[in-house]
Structure formats: structure tokens, C-alpha cells
Coordinates of C-alpha atoms in Angstrom, one line a residue:
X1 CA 182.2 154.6 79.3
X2 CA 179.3 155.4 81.6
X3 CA 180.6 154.3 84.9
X4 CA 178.8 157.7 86.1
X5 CA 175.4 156.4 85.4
X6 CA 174.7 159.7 83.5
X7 CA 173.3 158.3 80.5
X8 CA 170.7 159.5 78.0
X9 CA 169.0 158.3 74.4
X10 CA 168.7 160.4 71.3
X11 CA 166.0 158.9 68.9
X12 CA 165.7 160.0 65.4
X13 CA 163.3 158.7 62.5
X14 CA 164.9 159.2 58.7
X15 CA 169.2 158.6 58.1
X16 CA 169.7 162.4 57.4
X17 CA 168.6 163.3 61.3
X18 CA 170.6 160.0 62.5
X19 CA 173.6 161.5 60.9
X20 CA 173.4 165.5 62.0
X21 CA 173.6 164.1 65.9
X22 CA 175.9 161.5 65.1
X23 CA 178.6 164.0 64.0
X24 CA 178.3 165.7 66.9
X25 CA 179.5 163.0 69.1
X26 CA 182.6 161.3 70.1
X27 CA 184.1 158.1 70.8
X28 CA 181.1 156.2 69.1
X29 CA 180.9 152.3 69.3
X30 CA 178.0 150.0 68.3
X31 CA 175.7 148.5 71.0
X32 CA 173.3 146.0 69.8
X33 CA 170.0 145.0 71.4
X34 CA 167.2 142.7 70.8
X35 CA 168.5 143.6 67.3
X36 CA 168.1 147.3 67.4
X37 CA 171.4 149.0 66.7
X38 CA 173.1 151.6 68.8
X39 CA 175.6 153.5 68.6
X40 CA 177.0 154.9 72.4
X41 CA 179.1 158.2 72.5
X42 CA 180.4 161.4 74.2
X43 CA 179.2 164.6 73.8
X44 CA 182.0 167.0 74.1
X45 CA 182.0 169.2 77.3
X46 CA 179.7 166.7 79.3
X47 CA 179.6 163.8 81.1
X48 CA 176.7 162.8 79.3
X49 CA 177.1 159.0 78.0
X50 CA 174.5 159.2 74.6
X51 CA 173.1 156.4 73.1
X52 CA 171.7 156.9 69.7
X53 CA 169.4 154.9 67.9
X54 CA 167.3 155.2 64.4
X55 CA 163.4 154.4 64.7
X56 CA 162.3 154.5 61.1
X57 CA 158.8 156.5 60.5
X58 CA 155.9 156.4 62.2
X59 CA 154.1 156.7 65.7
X60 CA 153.7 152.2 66.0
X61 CA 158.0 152.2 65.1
X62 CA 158.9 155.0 67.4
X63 CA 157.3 153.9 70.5
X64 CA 158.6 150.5 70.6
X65 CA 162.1 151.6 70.0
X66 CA 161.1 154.7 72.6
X67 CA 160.5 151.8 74.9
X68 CA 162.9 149.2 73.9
X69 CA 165.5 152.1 74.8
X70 CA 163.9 153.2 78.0
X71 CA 164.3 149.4 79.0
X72 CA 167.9 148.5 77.7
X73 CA 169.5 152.2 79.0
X74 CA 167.4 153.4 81.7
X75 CA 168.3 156.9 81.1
X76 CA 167.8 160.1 83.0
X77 CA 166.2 161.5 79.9
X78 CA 165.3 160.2 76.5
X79 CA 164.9 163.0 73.6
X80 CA 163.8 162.5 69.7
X81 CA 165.0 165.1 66.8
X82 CA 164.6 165.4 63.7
X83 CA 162.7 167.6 60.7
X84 CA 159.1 168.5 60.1
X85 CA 156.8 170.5 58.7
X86 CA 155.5 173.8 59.2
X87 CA 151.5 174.3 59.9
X88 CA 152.2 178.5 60.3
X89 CA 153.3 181.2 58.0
X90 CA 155.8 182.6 60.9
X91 CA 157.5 179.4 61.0
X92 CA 159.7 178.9 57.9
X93 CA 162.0 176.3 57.1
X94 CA 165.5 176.0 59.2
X95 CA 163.5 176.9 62.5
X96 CA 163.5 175.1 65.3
X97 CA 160.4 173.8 67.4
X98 CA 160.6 172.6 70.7
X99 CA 157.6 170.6 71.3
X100 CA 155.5 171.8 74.4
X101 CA 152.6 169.2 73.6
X102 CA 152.8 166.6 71.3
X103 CA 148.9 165.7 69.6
X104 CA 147.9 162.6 68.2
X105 CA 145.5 163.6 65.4
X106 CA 144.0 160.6 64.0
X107 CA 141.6 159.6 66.9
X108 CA 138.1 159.9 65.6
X109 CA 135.1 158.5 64.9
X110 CA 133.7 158.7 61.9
X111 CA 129.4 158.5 61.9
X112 CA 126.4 159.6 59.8
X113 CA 126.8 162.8 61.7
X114 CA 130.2 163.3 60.8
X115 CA 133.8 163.2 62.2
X116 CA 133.8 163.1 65.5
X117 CA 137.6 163.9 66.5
X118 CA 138.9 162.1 69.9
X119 CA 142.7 163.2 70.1
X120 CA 145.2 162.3 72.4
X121 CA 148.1 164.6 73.8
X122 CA 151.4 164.6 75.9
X123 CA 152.6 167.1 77.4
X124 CA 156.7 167.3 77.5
X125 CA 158.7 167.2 80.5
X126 CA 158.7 170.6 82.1
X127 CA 162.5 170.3 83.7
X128 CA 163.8 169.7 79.7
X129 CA 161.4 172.7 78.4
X130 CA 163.0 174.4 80.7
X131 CA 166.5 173.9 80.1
X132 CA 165.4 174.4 76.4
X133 CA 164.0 178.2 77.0
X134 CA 167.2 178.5 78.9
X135 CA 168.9 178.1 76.0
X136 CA 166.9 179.9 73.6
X137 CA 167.4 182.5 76.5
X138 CA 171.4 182.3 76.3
X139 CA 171.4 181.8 72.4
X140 CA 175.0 180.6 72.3
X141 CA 174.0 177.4 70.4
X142 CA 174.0 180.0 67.2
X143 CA 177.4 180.2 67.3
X144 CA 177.6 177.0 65.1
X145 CA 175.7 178.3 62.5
X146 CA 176.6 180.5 59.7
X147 CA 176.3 184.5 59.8
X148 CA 173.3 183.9 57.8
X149 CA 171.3 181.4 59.4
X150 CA 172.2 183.7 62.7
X151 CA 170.0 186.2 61.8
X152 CA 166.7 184.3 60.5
X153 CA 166.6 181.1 62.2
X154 CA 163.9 181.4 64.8
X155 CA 163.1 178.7 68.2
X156 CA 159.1 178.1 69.0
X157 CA 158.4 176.5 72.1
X158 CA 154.5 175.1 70.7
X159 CA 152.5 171.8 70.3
X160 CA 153.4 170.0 67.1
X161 CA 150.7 167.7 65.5
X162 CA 152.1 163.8 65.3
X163 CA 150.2 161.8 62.6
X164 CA 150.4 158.5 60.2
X165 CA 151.0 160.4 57.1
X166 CA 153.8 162.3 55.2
X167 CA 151.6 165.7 54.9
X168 CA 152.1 167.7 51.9
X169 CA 149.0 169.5 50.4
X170 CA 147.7 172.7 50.3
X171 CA 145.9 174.6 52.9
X172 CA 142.6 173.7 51.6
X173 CA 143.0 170.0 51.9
X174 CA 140.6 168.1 54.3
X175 CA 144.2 166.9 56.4
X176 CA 145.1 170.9 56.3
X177 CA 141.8 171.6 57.1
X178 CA 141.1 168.9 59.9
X179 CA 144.9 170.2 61.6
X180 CA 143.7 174.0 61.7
X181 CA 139.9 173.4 62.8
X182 CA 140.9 171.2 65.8
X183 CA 144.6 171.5 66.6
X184 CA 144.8 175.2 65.8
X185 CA 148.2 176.1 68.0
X186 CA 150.1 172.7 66.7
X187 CA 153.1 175.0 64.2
X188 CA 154.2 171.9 62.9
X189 CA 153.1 168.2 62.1
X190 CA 155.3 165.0 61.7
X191 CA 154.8 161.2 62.0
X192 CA 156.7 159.7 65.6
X193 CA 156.6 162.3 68.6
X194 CA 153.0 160.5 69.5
X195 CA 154.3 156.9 70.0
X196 CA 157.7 158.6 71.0
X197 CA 155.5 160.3 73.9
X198 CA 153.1 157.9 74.2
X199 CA 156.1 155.6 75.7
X200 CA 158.1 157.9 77.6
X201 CA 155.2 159.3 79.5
X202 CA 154.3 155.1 80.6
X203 CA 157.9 154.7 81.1
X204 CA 157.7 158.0 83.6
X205 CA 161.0 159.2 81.8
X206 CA 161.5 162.5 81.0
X207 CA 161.7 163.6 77.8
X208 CA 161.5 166.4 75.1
X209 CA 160.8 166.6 71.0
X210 CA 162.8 169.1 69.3
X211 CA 162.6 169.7 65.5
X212 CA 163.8 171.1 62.4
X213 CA 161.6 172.9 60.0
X214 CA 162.4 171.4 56.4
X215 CA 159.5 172.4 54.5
X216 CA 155.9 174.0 54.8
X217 CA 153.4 171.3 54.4
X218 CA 152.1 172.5 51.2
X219 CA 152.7 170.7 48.4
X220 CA 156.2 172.5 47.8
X221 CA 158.0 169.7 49.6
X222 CA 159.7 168.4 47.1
X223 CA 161.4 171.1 45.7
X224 CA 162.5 172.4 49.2
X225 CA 164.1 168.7 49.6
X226 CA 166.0 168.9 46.2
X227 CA 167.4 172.6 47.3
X228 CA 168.6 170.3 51.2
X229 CA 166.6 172.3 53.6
X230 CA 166.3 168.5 54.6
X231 CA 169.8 168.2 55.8
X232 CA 170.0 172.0 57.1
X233 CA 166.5 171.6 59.3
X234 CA 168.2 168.0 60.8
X235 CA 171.2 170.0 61.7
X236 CA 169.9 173.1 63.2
X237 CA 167.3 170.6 65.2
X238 CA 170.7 168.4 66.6
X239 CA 172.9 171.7 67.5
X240 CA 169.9 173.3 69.8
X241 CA 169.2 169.5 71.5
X242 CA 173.0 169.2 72.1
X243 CA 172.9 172.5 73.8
X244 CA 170.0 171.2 75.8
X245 CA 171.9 168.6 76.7
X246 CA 174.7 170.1 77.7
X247 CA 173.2 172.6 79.9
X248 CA 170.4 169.4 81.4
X249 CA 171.2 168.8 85.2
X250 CA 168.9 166.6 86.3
X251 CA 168.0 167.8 90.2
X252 CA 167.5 163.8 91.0
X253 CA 170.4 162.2 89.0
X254 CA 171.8 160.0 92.6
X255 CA 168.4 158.4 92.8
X256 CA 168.1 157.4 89.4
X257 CA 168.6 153.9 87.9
X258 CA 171.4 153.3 86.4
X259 CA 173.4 151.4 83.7
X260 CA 175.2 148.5 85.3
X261 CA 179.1 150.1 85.1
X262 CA 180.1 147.6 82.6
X263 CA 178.5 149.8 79.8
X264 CA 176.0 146.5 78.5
X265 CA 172.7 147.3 80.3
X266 CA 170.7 144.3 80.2
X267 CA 167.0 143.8 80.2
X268 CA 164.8 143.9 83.1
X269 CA 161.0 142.8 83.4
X270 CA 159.5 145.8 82.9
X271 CA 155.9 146.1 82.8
X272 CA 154.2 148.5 80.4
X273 CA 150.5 149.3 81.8
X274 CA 147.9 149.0 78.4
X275 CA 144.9 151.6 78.1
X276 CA 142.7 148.7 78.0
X277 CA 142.9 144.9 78.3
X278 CA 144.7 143.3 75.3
X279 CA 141.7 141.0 73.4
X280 CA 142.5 137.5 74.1
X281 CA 141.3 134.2 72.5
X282 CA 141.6 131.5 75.6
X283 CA 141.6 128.2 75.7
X284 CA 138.0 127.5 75.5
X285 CA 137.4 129.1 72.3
X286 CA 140.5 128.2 70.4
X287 CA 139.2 124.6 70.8
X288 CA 135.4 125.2 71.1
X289 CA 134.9 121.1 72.1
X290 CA 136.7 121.7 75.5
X291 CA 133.6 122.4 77.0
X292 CA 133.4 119.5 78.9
X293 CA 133.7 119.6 83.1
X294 CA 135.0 116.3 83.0
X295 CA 138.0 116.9 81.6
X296 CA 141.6 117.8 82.8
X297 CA 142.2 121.0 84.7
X298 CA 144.9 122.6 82.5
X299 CA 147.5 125.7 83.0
X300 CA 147.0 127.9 79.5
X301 CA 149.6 130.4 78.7
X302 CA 149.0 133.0 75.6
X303 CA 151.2 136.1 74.5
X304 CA 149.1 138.8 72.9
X305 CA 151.1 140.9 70.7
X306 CA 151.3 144.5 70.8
X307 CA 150.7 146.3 68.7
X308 CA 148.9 144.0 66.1
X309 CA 151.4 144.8 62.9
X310 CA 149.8 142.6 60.6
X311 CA 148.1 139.5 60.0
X312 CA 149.7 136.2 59.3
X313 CA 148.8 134.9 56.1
X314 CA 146.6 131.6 55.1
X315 CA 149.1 129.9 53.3
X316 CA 151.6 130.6 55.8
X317 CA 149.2 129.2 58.6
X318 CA 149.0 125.5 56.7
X319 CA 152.8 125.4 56.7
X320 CA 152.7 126.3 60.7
X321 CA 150.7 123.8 61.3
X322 CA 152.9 120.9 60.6
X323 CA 155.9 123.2 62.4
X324 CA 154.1 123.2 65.6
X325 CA 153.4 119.7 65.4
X326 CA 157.6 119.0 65.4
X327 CA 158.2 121.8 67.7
X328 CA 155.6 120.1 70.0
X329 CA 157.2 116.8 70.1
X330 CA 161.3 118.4 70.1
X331 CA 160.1 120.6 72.9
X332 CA 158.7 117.7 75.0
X333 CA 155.1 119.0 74.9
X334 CA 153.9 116.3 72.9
X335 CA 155.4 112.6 73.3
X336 CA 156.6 110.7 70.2
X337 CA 153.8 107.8 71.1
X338 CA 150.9 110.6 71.1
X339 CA 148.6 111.5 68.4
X340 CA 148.6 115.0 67.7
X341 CA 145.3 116.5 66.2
X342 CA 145.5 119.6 63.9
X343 CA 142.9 121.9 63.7
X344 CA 143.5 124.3 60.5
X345 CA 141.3 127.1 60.0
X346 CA 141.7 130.6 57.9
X347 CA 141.9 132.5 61.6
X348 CA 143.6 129.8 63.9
X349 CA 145.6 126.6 63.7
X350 CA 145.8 124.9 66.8
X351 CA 147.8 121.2 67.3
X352 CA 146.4 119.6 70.4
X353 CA 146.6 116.5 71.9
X354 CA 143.1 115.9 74.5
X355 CA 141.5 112.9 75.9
X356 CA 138.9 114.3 78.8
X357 CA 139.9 111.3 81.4
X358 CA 143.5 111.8 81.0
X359 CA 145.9 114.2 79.4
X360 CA 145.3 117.6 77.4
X361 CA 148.2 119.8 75.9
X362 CA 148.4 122.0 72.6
X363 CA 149.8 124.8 71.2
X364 CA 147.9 127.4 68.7
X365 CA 148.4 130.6 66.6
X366 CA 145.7 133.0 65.7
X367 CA 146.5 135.3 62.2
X368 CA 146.4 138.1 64.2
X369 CA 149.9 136.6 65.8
X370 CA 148.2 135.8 69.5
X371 CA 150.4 132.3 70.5
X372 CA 149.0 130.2 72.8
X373 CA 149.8 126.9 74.7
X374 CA 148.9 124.5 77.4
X375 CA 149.2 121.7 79.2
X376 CA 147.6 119.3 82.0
X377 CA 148.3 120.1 85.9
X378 CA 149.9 116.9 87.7
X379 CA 147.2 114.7 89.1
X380 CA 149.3 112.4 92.3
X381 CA 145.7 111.8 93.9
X382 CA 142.1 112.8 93.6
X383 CA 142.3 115.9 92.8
X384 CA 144.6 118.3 90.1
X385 CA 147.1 120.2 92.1
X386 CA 148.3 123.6 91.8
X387 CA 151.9 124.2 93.3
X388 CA 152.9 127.7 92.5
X389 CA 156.6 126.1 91.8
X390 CA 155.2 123.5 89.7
X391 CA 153.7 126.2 88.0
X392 CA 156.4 128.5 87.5
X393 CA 158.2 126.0 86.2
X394 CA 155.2 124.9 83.4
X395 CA 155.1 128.3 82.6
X396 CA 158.9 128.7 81.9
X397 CA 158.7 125.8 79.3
X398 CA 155.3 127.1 77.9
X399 CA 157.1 130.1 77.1
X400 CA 160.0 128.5 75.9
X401 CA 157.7 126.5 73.1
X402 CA 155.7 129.8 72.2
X403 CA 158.8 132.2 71.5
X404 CA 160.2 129.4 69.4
X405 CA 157.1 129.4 66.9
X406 CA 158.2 130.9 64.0
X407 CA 154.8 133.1 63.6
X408 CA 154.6 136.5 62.6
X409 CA 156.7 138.5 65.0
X410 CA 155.7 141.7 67.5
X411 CA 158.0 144.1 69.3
X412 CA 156.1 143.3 72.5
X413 CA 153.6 141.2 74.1
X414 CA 150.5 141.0 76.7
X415 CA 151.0 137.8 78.6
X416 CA 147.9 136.2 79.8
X417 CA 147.4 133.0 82.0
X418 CA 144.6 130.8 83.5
X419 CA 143.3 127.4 84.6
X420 CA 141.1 125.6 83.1
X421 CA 138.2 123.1 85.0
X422 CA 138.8 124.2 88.1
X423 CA 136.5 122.5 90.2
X424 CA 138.7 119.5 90.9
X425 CA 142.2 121.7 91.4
X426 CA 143.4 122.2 95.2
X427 CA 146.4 124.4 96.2
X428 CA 148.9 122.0 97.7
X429 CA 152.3 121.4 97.6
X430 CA 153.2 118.4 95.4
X431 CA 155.6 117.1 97.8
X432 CA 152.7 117.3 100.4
X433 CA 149.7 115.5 98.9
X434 CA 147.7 112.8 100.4
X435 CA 146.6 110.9 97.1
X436 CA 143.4 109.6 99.1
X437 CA 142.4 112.9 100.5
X438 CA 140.9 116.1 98.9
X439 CA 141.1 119.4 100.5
X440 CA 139.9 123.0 99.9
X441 CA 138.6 121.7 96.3
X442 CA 136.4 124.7 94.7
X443 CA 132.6 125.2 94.7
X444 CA 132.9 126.8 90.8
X445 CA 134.4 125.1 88.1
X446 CA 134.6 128.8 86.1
X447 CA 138.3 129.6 84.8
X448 CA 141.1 131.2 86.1
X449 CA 142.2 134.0 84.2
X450 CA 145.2 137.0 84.6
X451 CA 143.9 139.5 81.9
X452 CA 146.6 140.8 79.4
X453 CA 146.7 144.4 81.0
X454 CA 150.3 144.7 80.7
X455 CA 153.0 144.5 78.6
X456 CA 156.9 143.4 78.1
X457 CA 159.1 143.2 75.0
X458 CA 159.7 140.5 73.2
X459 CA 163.4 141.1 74.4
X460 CA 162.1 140.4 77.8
X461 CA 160.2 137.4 76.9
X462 CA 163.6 135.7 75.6
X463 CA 166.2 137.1 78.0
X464 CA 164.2 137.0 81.7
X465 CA 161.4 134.1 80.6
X466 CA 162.1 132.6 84.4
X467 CA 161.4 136.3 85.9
X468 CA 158.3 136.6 83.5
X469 CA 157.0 132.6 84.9
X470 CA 157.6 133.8 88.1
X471 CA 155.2 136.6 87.9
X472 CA 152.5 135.2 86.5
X473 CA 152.5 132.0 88.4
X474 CA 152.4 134.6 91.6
X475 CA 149.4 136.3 90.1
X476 CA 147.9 133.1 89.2
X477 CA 147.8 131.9 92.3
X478 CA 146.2 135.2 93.7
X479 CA 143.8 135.1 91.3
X480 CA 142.8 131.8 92.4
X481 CA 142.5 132.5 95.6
X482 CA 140.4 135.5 95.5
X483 CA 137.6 136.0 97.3
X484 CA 134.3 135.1 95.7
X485 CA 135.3 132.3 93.2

């Protein structure tokens, strides 16, 4: 279907918005991925190949699918639609608002002194506002709607307001309040164009947030729901967007990526950048009594989910414990012969097997859903040896045992790597080594470590876990050798 590479997404939150863009397309045939249904169609009068997908509420939902989509299309342009509510008097229900800046506005601080807001915002993709004016400019997309709606429905280009709450409450309420004192030119607030923005801007997509006015925010919401302003503010929202789309052109659509021509894009490694370093537990503090610099130099591999959805629960953590164990042994990390020790603890349950003079290898789980494992690097002489194939190759199977724990699951995850007692570790080739020499051995026996500063779904983690070893056993070694350790 999209042999022309001209491909977009169309995200929506609730089933009512799904359904006013679905109707509007042709040809429509489910695409599943990473298990996220989509469904991939024509728009009439384009070439445009659409892929549409449902996000569910919320900012956390709407970014991973945002990037889950970015990832599995590669589109020229990804857009979310949908209803919301008005924040003005001038902006009534059945009007349409084409997000020029999208506010996140939660961020605070709350201190004796008060709230202390610290907001976040995203500008829109200028080349989509300005197809969007462009339309508002032609006004033909009003021929679909009835004489009525003709005359009164209106098109805002303003910031919306992007929350974790359904708002509905009058004027005077402190959310009202909070909205008006610091985001005074937002016309309309809603719960996903924050995360939707959030991950289109990392992604360096273009994109765009256009939305139906269903009610006013005021505590009246329910009646204007019952009378289907709902369904009337989801279709206006879908007819302007298809207009957009029709009249988009993108200036730079040959040097885009595109779709492989078979229609079933695939998942690529795909790093998304973090505003700050994922917090990691390592090796030495998910089993404290490692301390010693006598023991084996190690290779420890942890995923970090992203976001932190919720915590894994005591009772469930007892049960893992014995799971690990099994999966340990079927996976070849531990050896039928070898005593596994459990460690079980409300915030971590880590199965290990150690002996400082020989081998050490373990797998953990903190309730916060961080997965951890590791294992002894060969020892063919004096020294522990660290062959970056070796290594890719320990990481592959590391992975392998982590995304087969049956933990508590997250849409993505910061990988994070490092050695372990590194005094006695040379960088050799294991097909080279001299087992009665040592060579280039270190003067520090501090760890290793490549931070969690990116991210990858957990699609990516499945599907390209060879690409993902390969990577970090390339940063690995440049963090070893680095200058200064």
C-alpha cells in the first residue's frame, strides 16, 4: 500500500475520536506491533498511506505509543486529534483548536513558600501550522458540515494546556485557577498532547495537535456529553486534520525515511535521548557483600524501565524469586551442579551464584521493575579478558535472560552496562592470549559503567537484542579505554 514511502500516523486517546478518523478512511487493514493495534488506510484524494492507532488517556500512554509509532512507521509527520475542553468564553463547544504550543502544567514544586510552578512546553511544527492556517484560510473543509455548524463553528490557532486530570470544575477552582494565573493564553486543556509532544519533538518528527471543543471545563460536562457534543467535537476535530493532510506537502519528502515497500516496517534501534540519567541500582549495591577486590571481574547488564508505571508487589517478588532461579538454570546462566543463593527483600530479590576465587553470575529485580544480570569474564591466563566479541556475545544472552523475567512490564527501557573489579581485566583478543603473560592491566580497580542516558522500546529489546549487544559492548569498550581511568 505505501510503496511511495508517503506515510503518516494519526493518534487519538478515547474510541469516539478513533472512530470519527477511521470513517474517513479507505481500504483499512490491521497492522499489529509490539502488541499495539493499527489499522493502515487511504485517505481519499491523496497519496497519503495513514496509519491509525488508539493511545488511551494520559500524557505517560500517549508518548510511548507517540514513540512506538515514530519507530515502527517512520512517518513524514505524525498528528493526534481528538476533543477537549475549553479554558475561554470565545471558544464554545464544536470549535476547533489547532495547537500552536502544547503546556505541560503539572511541573511544580510545592514548598513552605508555596507553589512554585516549573512547566514544560512544545512548540508545534511550523510547516503543519502552516498548512493548517492554510486551510482555515481556504475554509473548504466546511463543506462537510451541516448549514448549521457552517456558520458558528470557529478554528483557534492557540496553546492548549496538557495535564493528568479529566478537568471539570468551576472557574474558581484551584486547577481553574492555577490554568489562568500561569498558562493564561492556553483556550483549552486535555490529558495527552504533552507526552504526544514530548516524543515527537525527541523523535525530530514533525507534528501537530488539533482538537475538538466538547465541553467548557466547568462542571457542565456531563450534561454536554449526554446531549453528544462528544461525538460532534471528535468529528469536526477529524474533517479539519484530514484537510491538513490533504493539502501537507512536505518540501523534503525524497530524503525522508521510509517504510520498507513491503508495507510491514520493522523495528530499528532507535535511541531516545533522556533529560537526565535513568537511576540505576548496579551490581555492587544489589549484592552489598561484593565489595571484595579479590573477586571475579564481571560484565553486569541492567534495563531501567521508563517510565516507572508502578511497583511490583511483595508477594509477587517471593514468587519471582524461585522463577529466576529456573530461568537461570534453562537459560544456561546457572549450571544444574551450582548452588544458587536467593536474596529476598521487600525492594529487591536477587538469585546469585558467587565464590570470590572463581565464578560469579546472578540475576535480580528491583520493585520498581529495574532487571539486572551478570556474569564472570573468561579467565584463559592471569588476567580476566575483555574481547569486545566475547562481550557482545554475553550481552546478547544477558538480554535474552532479562526480557524473559516475567516482572512487571514497561513500554521502554534505559540499558546500562559495566565491569566489575577491573584491576585484573586486559583488552585482548581471546584467540590471542598468552596465559603466562599480562599486558596493559589497569592501575584502578573502580567500575566500568555506560550510564542509562538513553532509551529503546521494549519492542527493540526483543526484536534487535544482537544490534542492542552490539552497541553497548562498543561503548563499553570506549568507556574502558578512556582516558584517566
Amino acid at each position: 500500500m505505501d510503496a511511495t514511502g508517503e506515510t503518516l500516523v494519526v493518534l487519538t486517546a478515547l474510541p469516539l475520536e478513533y472512530k470519527a478518523v477511521r470513517r474517513l478512511l479507505e481500504g483499512l487493514e490491521r497492522v499489529d506491533q509490539a502488541g499495539t493495534v493499527f489499522e493502515r488506510g487511504r485517505l481519499p484524494g491523496t497519496s497519503w498511506t495513514v496509519y491509525l492507532a488508539a493511545t488511551g488517556p494520559g500524557n505517560d500512554s500517549a508518548a510511548v505509543i507517540t514513540e512506538r509509532a515514530i519507530n515502527f512507521v517512520r512517518p513524514q509527520a505524525v498528528f493526534f486529534v481528538g476533543i477537549a475542553g475549553s479554558l475561554k468564553s470565545d471558544v464554545s463547544p464544536g470549535d476547533v483548536v489547532v495547537a500552536l504550543e502544547v503546556y505541560a502544567y503539572h511541573g511544580g514544586k510545592e514548598s513552605p513558600e508555596g507553589f512554585k510552578g516549573r512547566p514544560r512546553s512544545w512548540e508545534t511544527s511550523h510547516p503543519l501550522q502552516q498548512v493548517a492556517m492554510y486551510v482555515h484560510s481556504v475554509d473548504e473543509w466546511r463543506g462537510a458540515l451541516s448549514e448549521a455548524e457552517r456558520a458558528t463553528t470557529k478554528v483557534h490557532f492557540k496553546p492548549i494546556a496538557a495535564g493528568d486530570l479529566v478537568l471539570d470544575a468551576p472557574a474558581e477552582s484551584p486547577s481553574r485557577v492555577h490554568l489562568d494565573r500561569n498558562f493564561n493564553d492556553a483556550v483549552a486543556v486535555e490529558m495527552e498532547g504533552a507526552g504526544f509532544a514530548n516524543a515527537a519533538t525527541k523523535a525530530g518528527v514533525p507534528y501537530l495537535l488539533v482538537r475538538g471543543i466538547s465541553d467548557l471545563a466547568n462542571g457542565t460536562k456531563r450534561s454536554t456529553d449526554d446531549a453528544g457534543v462528544q461525538e460532534t467535537a471528535a468529528q469536526h476535530a477529524a474533517l479539519f486534520l484530514t484537510e491538513v493532510i490533504t493539502q501537507f506537502k512536505p518540501a523534503n519528502a525524497a530524503s525522508l525515511p521510509k517504510a520498507p515497500s513491503s508495507g510491514q516496517p520493522t523495528d530499528e534501534l532507535i535511541w531516545q535521548p533522556l533529560d537526565q540519567p535513568a537511576s540505576v541500582t548496579w551490581y555492587r549495591d544489589l549484592v552489598p557483600s561484593s565489595g571484595y577486590t579479590n573477586g571475579p571481574s564481571l560484565l553486569e547488564i541492567h534495563l531501567v524501565p521508563i517510565p516507572v508505571t508502578s511497583r511490583i508487589t511483595a508477594t509477587r517478588m517471593r514468587e519471582l524469586a524461585e522463577e529466576m532461579v529456573n530461568l537461570g538454570r534453562s537459560k544456561g546462566l546457572f549450571t544444574n551442579a551450582e548452588q544458587v543463593d536467593v536474596h529476598n527483600a521487600a525492594e529487591m530479590t536477587v538469585v546469585a551464584v558467587a565464590n570470590p576465587r572463581g565464578r560469579s553470575a546472578g540475576l535480580a529485580i528491583t520493585r520498581s521493575g529495574q532487571r539486572s544480570a551478570w556474569d564472570s569474564l573468561p579467565k584463559p591466563g592471569i588476567t580476566y579478558v575483555l574481547d569486545e566479541d566475547d562481550v557482545r556475545e554475553r550481552i546478547t544472552t544477558l538480554l535474552a535472560v532479562l526480557e524473559a523475567v516475567d516482572g512487571q512490564a514497561a513500554p521502554s527501557y534505559a540499558p546500562a552496562a559495566g565491569i566489575e573489579n577491573t584491576m585484573m581485566v586486559t583488552v585482548e583478543r581471546l584467540s590471542e592470549v598468552d596465559p603466562r603473560r599480562s599486558s596493559g592491566m589497569r592501575m584502578s580497580d573502580s567500575p566500568v559503567r555506560v550510564q542509562p542516558e538513553e532509551a529503546v522500546t521494549a519492542a527493540v529489546v526483543a526484536s534487535r537484542r544482537s544490534d542492542l549487544a552490539e552497541e553497548l559492548a562498543a561503548r563499553l569498550l570506549y568507556a574502558f579505554r578512556a582516558p584517566g581511568r
